[in-house]
Amino acid sequence: MTVSRPRATLFPHPRGSAAPDRSDRTVSAVRPGATTGEDDPVRWLATSWDHLDALALRTRMDTELRPRYAPFDAQRAGRRPGPPTAGEIVVTWVAYEGREPLATASLRMLHEDDATVRYEVKRVYVHDEHRGRGLARAALDAVENSARALGVARLSLQTGKLQPEAMGLYERQGWHRIACYPPYDTDPFSVCYGKSM
């Protein structure tokens, strides 16, 4: 399902700040599952796509996934879409323990044509040293709650066929497989999911 009218950015935020500051929005009530509680040191910040901590986590993700897909680069040449632009991202969530970034996920407003917008989850990633703590579920919860706050009725996402951990997470969290939508429908390694909010 798509939303016919673009909406404003959910959370105002500074662009490219090196560390969280008071203009970022700290949110503790995002239903992060197992990672919340009065004694829990993890906190979630709503910030921008180009925030340096979010960028560092996504770079780590790319480094981790690159060897899986490298043997298929020739097969995928010209079929892979480019990354989102900062202007398409409604909000990026980053989890912290102290000042250390642990996890991230973003909500993207993807323009399919002049009149149609699709909201999708982008770049869910947990630092490899902090897995097994429920942070991936918490990241999804944060993005889903951001979408609900905008009145979005349905979310989509794309992952890759060589990422069974991601597919398992999404299926456990109530996402279901859907036909790949543009711009992922030309990539033979894309797998897409949808979820009603």
PDB file of C-alpha atoms in Angstrom:
ATOM      1  CA  MET A   1       0.000   0.000   0.000  1.00  0.00           C
ATOM      2  CA  THR A   2       1.252   3.460  -0.737  1.00  0.00           C
ATOM      3  CA  VAL A   3       0.551   6.896   0.646  1.00  0.00           C
ATOM      4  CA  SER A   4      -0.468   9.490  -1.906  1.00  0.00           C
ATOM      5  CA  ARG A   5       0.912  12.591  -0.206  1.00  0.00           C
ATOM      6  CA  PRO A   6       4.476  13.257   1.015  1.00  0.00           C
ATOM      7  CA  ARG A   7       4.775  14.255   4.618  1.00  0.00           C
ATOM      8  CA  ALA A   8       7.235  16.469   6.442  1.00  0.00           C
ATOM      9  CA  THR A   9      10.266  15.148   8.247  1.00  0.00           C
ATOM     10  CA  LEU A  10       9.158  13.568  11.503  1.00  0.00           C
ATOM     11  CA  PHE A  11      12.017  14.827  13.653  1.00  0.00           C
ATOM     12  CA  PRO A  12      13.993  18.002  13.003  1.00  0.00           C
ATOM     13  CA  HIS A  13      17.678  17.299  13.424  1.00  0.00           C
ATOM     14  CA  PRO A  14      21.129  18.652  12.688  1.00  0.00           C
ATOM     15  CA  ARG A  15      22.950  17.355   9.641  1.00  0.00           C
ATOM     16  CA  GLY A  16      26.211  15.506  10.175  1.00  0.00           C
ATOM     17  CA  SER A  17      26.763  16.188  13.866  1.00  0.00           C
ATOM     18  CA  ALA A  18      29.613  14.025  15.118  1.00  0.00           C
ATOM     19  CA  ALA A  19      27.918  12.950  18.332  1.00  0.00           C
ATOM     20  CA  PRO A  20      24.452  13.288  19.801  1.00  0.00           C
ATOM     21  CA  ASP A  21      23.728  16.766  21.094  1.00  0.00           C
ATOM     22  CA  ARG A  22      20.751  18.437  22.660  1.00  0.00           C
ATOM     23  CA  SER A  23      19.202  19.166  19.262  1.00  0.00           C
ATOM     24  CA  ASP A  24      18.907  15.437  18.560  1.00  0.00           C
ATOM     25  CA  ARG A  25      15.830  13.848  20.034  1.00  0.00           C
ATOM     26  CA  THR A  26      16.368  11.201  22.682  1.00  0.00           C
ATOM     27  CA  VAL A  27      13.412   8.844  22.837  1.00  0.00           C
ATOM     28  CA  SER A  28      12.972   6.090  25.386  1.00  0.00           C
ATOM     29  CA  ALA A  29       9.365   5.156  24.675  1.00  0.00           C
ATOM     30  CA  VAL A  30       9.803   3.459  21.301  1.00  0.00           C
ATOM     31  CA  ARG A  31       8.943  -0.036  22.496  1.00  0.00           C
ATOM     32  CA  PRO A  32      12.443  -1.391  21.979  1.00  0.00           C
ATOM     33  CA  GLY A  33      11.523  -4.777  23.394  1.00  0.00           C
ATOM     34  CA  ALA A  34      14.196  -6.513  25.434  1.00  0.00           C
ATOM     35  CA  THR A  35      16.477  -3.513  25.487  1.00  0.00           C
ATOM     36  CA  THR A  36      14.292  -1.238  27.617  1.00  0.00           C
ATOM     37  CA  GLY A  37      13.884  -0.949  31.305  1.00  0.00           C
ATOM     38  CA  GLU A  38      14.769   1.450  34.090  1.00  0.00           C
ATOM     39  CA  ASP A  39      18.251  -0.023  34.473  1.00  0.00           C
ATOM     40  CA  ASP A  40      18.880  -0.426  30.761  1.00  0.00           C
ATOM     41  CA  PRO A  41      21.824   1.697  29.567  1.00  0.00           C
ATOM     42  CA  VAL A  42      20.654   1.699  25.916  1.00  0.00           C
ATOM     43  CA  ARG A  43      19.047   4.887  24.641  1.00  0.00           C
ATOM     44  CA  TRP A  44      17.680   5.638  21.170  1.00  0.00           C
ATOM     45  CA  LEU A  45      18.183   8.902  19.317  1.00  0.00           C
ATOM     46  CA  ALA A  46      16.227  10.158  16.337  1.00  0.00           C
ATOM     47  CA  THR A  47      18.640  11.910  14.021  1.00  0.00           C
ATOM     48  CA  SER A  48      19.548  12.399  10.355  1.00  0.00           C
ATOM     49  CA  TRP A  49      20.670   9.957   7.661  1.00  0.00           C
ATOM     50  CA  ASP A  50      24.039  11.667   7.427  1.00  0.00           C
ATOM     51  CA  HIS A  51      24.751  11.726  11.170  1.00  0.00           C
ATOM     52  CA  LEU A  52      28.319  10.454  11.521  1.00  0.00           C
ATOM     53  CA  ASP A  53      27.453   7.632  13.938  1.00  0.00           C
ATOM     54  CA  ALA A  54      24.706   6.326  11.657  1.00  0.00           C
ATOM     55  CA  LEU A  55      27.076   6.571   8.708  1.00  0.00           C
ATOM     56  CA  ALA A  56      29.784   4.648  10.597  1.00  0.00           C
ATOM     57  CA  LEU A  57      27.338   1.834  11.389  1.00  0.00           C
ATOM     58  CA  ARG A  58      26.158   1.624   7.771  1.00  0.00           C
ATOM     59  CA  THR A  59      29.772   1.553   6.573  1.00  0.00           C
ATOM     60  CA  ARG A  60      30.433  -1.337   8.937  1.00  0.00           C
ATOM     61  CA  MET A  61      27.350  -3.084   7.543  1.00  0.00           C
ATOM     62  CA  ASP A  62      28.598  -2.639   3.972  1.00  0.00           C
ATOM     63  CA  THR A  63      32.017  -4.021   4.925  1.00  0.00           C
ATOM     64  CA  GLU A  64      30.392  -7.061   6.529  1.00  0.00           C
ATOM     65  CA  LEU A  65      28.044  -7.808   3.618  1.00  0.00           C
ATOM     66  CA  ARG A  66      30.392  -7.044   0.742  1.00  0.00           C
ATOM     67  CA  PRO A  67      32.087 -10.499   0.666  1.00  0.00           C
ATOM     68  CA  ARG A  68      28.693 -12.247   0.384  1.00  0.00           C
ATOM     69  CA  TYR A  69      27.705 -10.425  -2.784  1.00  0.00           C
ATOM     70  CA  ALA A  70      31.100  -9.775  -4.397  1.00  0.00           C
ATOM     71  CA  PRO A  71      31.087 -13.051  -6.398  1.00  0.00           C
ATOM     72  CA  PHE A  72      27.866 -11.887  -8.077  1.00  0.00           C
ATOM     73  CA  ASP A  73      28.890  -8.330  -8.987  1.00  0.00           C
ATOM     74  CA  ALA A  74      28.882  -9.052 -12.715  1.00  0.00           C
ATOM     75  CA  GLN A  75      25.397 -10.574 -12.522  1.00  0.00           C
ATOM     76  CA  ARG A  76      24.084  -7.542 -10.637  1.00  0.00           C
ATOM     77  CA  ALA A  77      25.857  -4.871 -12.694  1.00  0.00           C
ATOM     78  CA  GLY A  78      23.489  -2.049 -13.580  1.00  0.00           C
ATOM     79  CA  ARG A  79      20.622  -3.645 -11.637  1.00  0.00           C
ATOM     80  CA  ARG A  80      21.347  -2.401  -8.129  1.00  0.00           C
ATOM     81  CA  PRO A  81      19.697   0.858  -7.051  1.00  0.00           C
ATOM     82  CA  GLY A  82      21.738   3.588  -5.445  1.00  0.00           C
ATOM     83  CA  PRO A  83      21.491   4.398  -1.748  1.00  0.00           C
ATOM     84  CA  PRO A  84      18.823   6.726  -0.370  1.00  0.00           C
ATOM     85  CA  THR A  85      19.507  10.440  -0.318  1.00  0.00           C
ATOM     86  CA  ALA A  86      19.408  12.378   2.943  1.00  0.00           C
ATOM     87  CA  GLY A  87      16.310  14.183   1.668  1.00  0.00           C
ATOM     88  CA  GLU A  88      14.371  10.916   1.380  1.00  0.00           C
ATOM     89  CA  ILE A  89      14.980   9.896   4.986  1.00  0.00           C
ATOM     90  CA  VAL A  90      12.266  10.853   7.426  1.00  0.00           C
ATOM     91  CA  VAL A  91      14.227   9.769  10.492  1.00  0.00           C
ATOM     92  CA  THR A  92      17.275   7.696  11.354  1.00  0.00           C
ATOM     93  CA  TRP A  93      17.422   5.967  14.712  1.00  0.00           C
ATOM     94  CA  VAL A  94      20.700   5.221  16.464  1.00  0.00           C
ATOM     95  CA  ALA A  95      21.034   3.205  19.681  1.00  0.00           C
ATOM     96  CA  TYR A  96      23.714   4.208  22.163  1.00  0.00           C
ATOM     97  CA  GLU A  97      25.283   2.763  25.260  1.00  0.00           C
ATOM     98  CA  GLY A  98      27.103   5.696  26.746  1.00  0.00           C
ATOM     99  CA  ARG A  99      28.593   7.372  23.673  1.00  0.00           C
ATOM    100  CA  GLU A 100      29.051   4.143  21.719  1.00  0.00           C
ATOM    101  CA  PRO A 101      26.678   3.659  18.751  1.00  0.00           C
ATOM    102  CA  LEU A 102      25.249   0.129  18.765  1.00  0.00           C
ATOM    103  CA  ALA A 103      22.545  -0.072  16.118  1.00  0.00           C
ATOM    104  CA  THR A 104      20.675   1.905  13.511  1.00  0.00           C
ATOM    105  CA  ALA A 105      17.651   1.873  11.201  1.00  0.00           C
ATOM    106  CA  SER A 106      15.918   4.498   9.082  1.00  0.00           C
ATOM    107  CA  LEU A 107      12.495   5.372   7.696  1.00  0.00           C
ATOM    108  CA  ARG A 108      12.567   6.364   4.020  1.00  0.00           C
ATOM    109  CA  MET A 109       9.945   8.158   1.961  1.00  0.00           C
ATOM    110  CA  LEU A 110      10.445   6.653  -1.498  1.00  0.00           C
ATOM    111  CA  HIS A 111       8.820   8.525  -4.386  1.00  0.00           C
ATOM    112  CA  GLU A 112       7.554   5.947  -6.863  1.00  0.00           C
ATOM    113  CA  ASP A 113       6.179   8.590  -9.246  1.00  0.00           C
ATOM    114  CA  ASP A 114       4.956  12.181  -9.077  1.00  0.00           C
ATOM    115  CA  ALA A 115       1.902  11.291  -6.979  1.00  0.00           C
ATOM    116  CA  THR A 116       2.812   8.132  -5.084  1.00  0.00           C
ATOM    117  CA  VAL A 117       5.020   7.648  -2.060  1.00  0.00           C
ATOM    118  CA  ARG A 118       6.044   4.401  -0.399  1.00  0.00           C
ATOM    119  CA  TYR A 119       7.442   4.345   3.128  1.00  0.00           C
ATOM    120  CA  GLU A 120      10.156   1.799   3.743  1.00  0.00           C
ATOM    121  CA  VAL A 121      12.563   0.631   6.406  1.00  0.00           C
ATOM    122  CA  LYS A 122      16.197   1.083   5.425  1.00  0.00           C
ATOM    123  CA  ARG A 123      19.510  -0.203   6.695  1.00  0.00           C
ATOM    124  CA  VAL A 124      18.682  -2.087   9.892  1.00  0.00           C
ATOM    125  CA  TYR A 125      22.054  -2.920  11.404  1.00  0.00           C
ATOM    126  CA  VAL A 126      23.453  -3.957  14.780  1.00  0.00           C
ATOM    127  CA  HIS A 127      27.176  -3.733  15.493  1.00  0.00           C
ATOM    128  CA  ASP A 128      28.509  -7.291  15.534  1.00  0.00           C
ATOM    129  CA  GLU A 129      29.795  -6.935  19.109  1.00  0.00           C
ATOM    130  CA  HIS A 130      26.305  -6.115  20.396  1.00  0.00           C
ATOM    131  CA  ARG A 131      24.106  -8.741  18.754  1.00  0.00           C
ATOM    132  CA  GLY A 132      21.812 -10.992  20.756  1.00  0.00           C
ATOM    133  CA  ARG A 133      20.492  -8.114  22.867  1.00  0.00           C
ATOM    134  CA  GLY A 134      17.231  -7.461  20.987  1.00  0.00           C
ATOM    135  CA  LEU A 135      18.589  -4.346  19.299  1.00  0.00           C
ATOM    136  CA  ALA A 136      17.467  -5.317  15.789  1.00  0.00           C
ATOM    137  CA  ARG A 137      13.886  -5.785  17.036  1.00  0.00           C
ATOM    138  CA  ALA A 138      14.161  -2.479  18.854  1.00  0.00           C
ATOM    139  CA  ALA A 139      15.392  -0.736  15.712  1.00  0.00           C
ATOM    140  CA  LEU A 140      12.429  -2.079  13.750  1.00  0.00           C
ATOM    141  CA  ASP A 141      10.065  -1.004  16.533  1.00  0.00           C
ATOM    142  CA  ALA A 142      11.504   2.514  16.466  1.00  0.00           C
ATOM    143  CA  VAL A 143      10.998   2.860  12.713  1.00  0.00           C
ATOM    144  CA  GLU A 144       7.532   1.292  12.807  1.00  0.00           C
ATOM    145  CA  ASN A 145       6.469   3.669  15.580  1.00  0.00           C
ATOM    146  CA  SER A 146       7.813   6.623  13.592  1.00  0.00           C
ATOM    147  CA  ALA A 147       5.713   5.488  10.629  1.00  0.00           C
ATOM    148  CA  ARG A 148       2.606   5.143  12.792  1.00  0.00           C
ATOM    149  CA  ALA A 149       3.170   8.677  14.116  1.00  0.00           C
ATOM    150  CA  LEU A 150       2.946   9.882  10.512  1.00  0.00           C
ATOM    151  CA  GLY A 151      -0.240   7.915   9.888  1.00  0.00           C
ATOM    152  CA  VAL A 152       1.476   5.437   7.560  1.00  0.00           C
ATOM    153  CA  ALA A 153      -0.698   2.347   7.194  1.00  0.00           C
ATOM    154  CA  ARG A 154       1.828   0.071   5.535  1.00  0.00           C
ATOM    155  CA  LEU A 155       5.604  -0.244   5.419  1.00  0.00           C
ATOM    156  CA  SER A 156       7.865  -2.035   2.974  1.00  0.00           C
ATOM    157  CA  LEU A 157      11.497  -3.063   3.034  1.00  0.00           C
ATOM    158  CA  GLN A 158      14.104  -4.733   0.877  1.00  0.00           C
ATOM    159  CA  THR A 159      16.880  -7.093   1.846  1.00  0.00           C
ATOM    160  CA  GLY A 160      19.093  -9.539  -0.011  1.00  0.00           C
ATOM    161  CA  LYS A 161      18.782 -13.260  -0.686  1.00  0.00           C
ATOM    162  CA  LEU A 162      22.176 -13.828   0.919  1.00  0.00           C
ATOM    163  CA  GLN A 163      21.061 -12.332   4.252  1.00  0.00           C
ATOM    164  CA  PRO A 164      19.113 -15.132   5.949  1.00  0.00           C
ATOM    165  CA  GLU A 165      19.566 -13.485   9.356  1.00  0.00           C
ATOM    166  CA  ALA A 166      17.698 -10.405   8.149  1.00  0.00           C
ATOM    167  CA  MET A 167      14.948 -12.438   6.499  1.00  0.00           C
ATOM    168  CA  GLY A 168      14.487 -14.471   9.674  1.00  0.00           C
ATOM    169  CA  LEU A 169      14.248 -11.314  11.785  1.00  0.00           C
ATOM    170  CA  TYR A 170      11.635  -9.729   9.554  1.00  0.00           C
ATOM    171  CA  GLU A 171       9.516 -12.870   9.401  1.00  0.00           C
ATOM    172  CA  ARG A 172       9.642 -13.289  13.196  1.00  0.00           C
ATOM    173  CA  GLN A 173       8.507  -9.672  13.552  1.00  0.00           C
ATOM    174  CA  GLY A 174       5.392 -10.145  11.424  1.00  0.00           C
ATOM    175  CA  TRP A 175       6.675  -9.048   8.026  1.00  0.00           C
ATOM    176  CA  HIS A 176       5.603 -11.058   4.975  1.00  0.00           C
ATOM    177  CA  ARG A 177       7.142 -11.496   1.535  1.00  0.00           C
ATOM    178  CA  ILE A 178       5.818  -9.292  -1.244  1.00  0.00           C
ATOM    179  CA  ALA A 179       6.715  -8.808  -4.902  1.00  0.00           C
ATOM    180  CA  CYS A 180       9.806  -6.681  -5.322  1.00  0.00           C
ATOM    181  CA  TYR A 181       8.923  -3.088  -6.118  1.00  0.00           C
ATOM    182  CA  PRO A 182      10.957  -0.434  -7.959  1.00  0.00           C
ATOM    183  CA  PRO A 183      13.854   0.197  -7.743  1.00  0.00           C
ATOM    184  CA  TYR A 184      14.583  -3.330  -6.441  1.00  0.00           C
ATOM    185  CA  ASP A 185      12.610  -5.279  -9.035  1.00  0.00           C
ATOM    186  CA  THR A 186      15.583  -5.432 -11.413  1.00  0.00           C
ATOM    187  CA  ASP A 187      18.030  -6.850  -8.845  1.00  0.00           C
ATOM    188  CA  PRO A 188      17.888 -10.682  -8.889  1.00  0.00           C
ATOM    189  CA  PHE A 189      19.178 -10.802  -5.308  1.00  0.00           C
ATOM    190  CA  SER A 190      16.455  -8.592  -3.817  1.00  0.00           C
ATOM    191  CA  VAL A 191      13.819  -9.904  -1.420  1.00  0.00           C
ATOM    192  CA  CYS A 192      11.027  -7.530  -0.353  1.00  0.00           C
ATOM    193  CA  TYR A 193       8.690  -7.565   2.640  1.00  0.00           C
ATOM    194  CA  GLY A 194       5.614  -5.654   3.723  1.00  0.00           C
ATOM    195  CA  LYS A 195       3.822  -5.050   7.007  1.00  0.00           C
ATOM    196  CA  SER A 196       0.595  -3.311   7.966  1.00  0.00           C
ATOM    197  CA  MET A 197       0.992  -0.830  10.812  1.00  0.00           C
TER     198      MET A 197
END
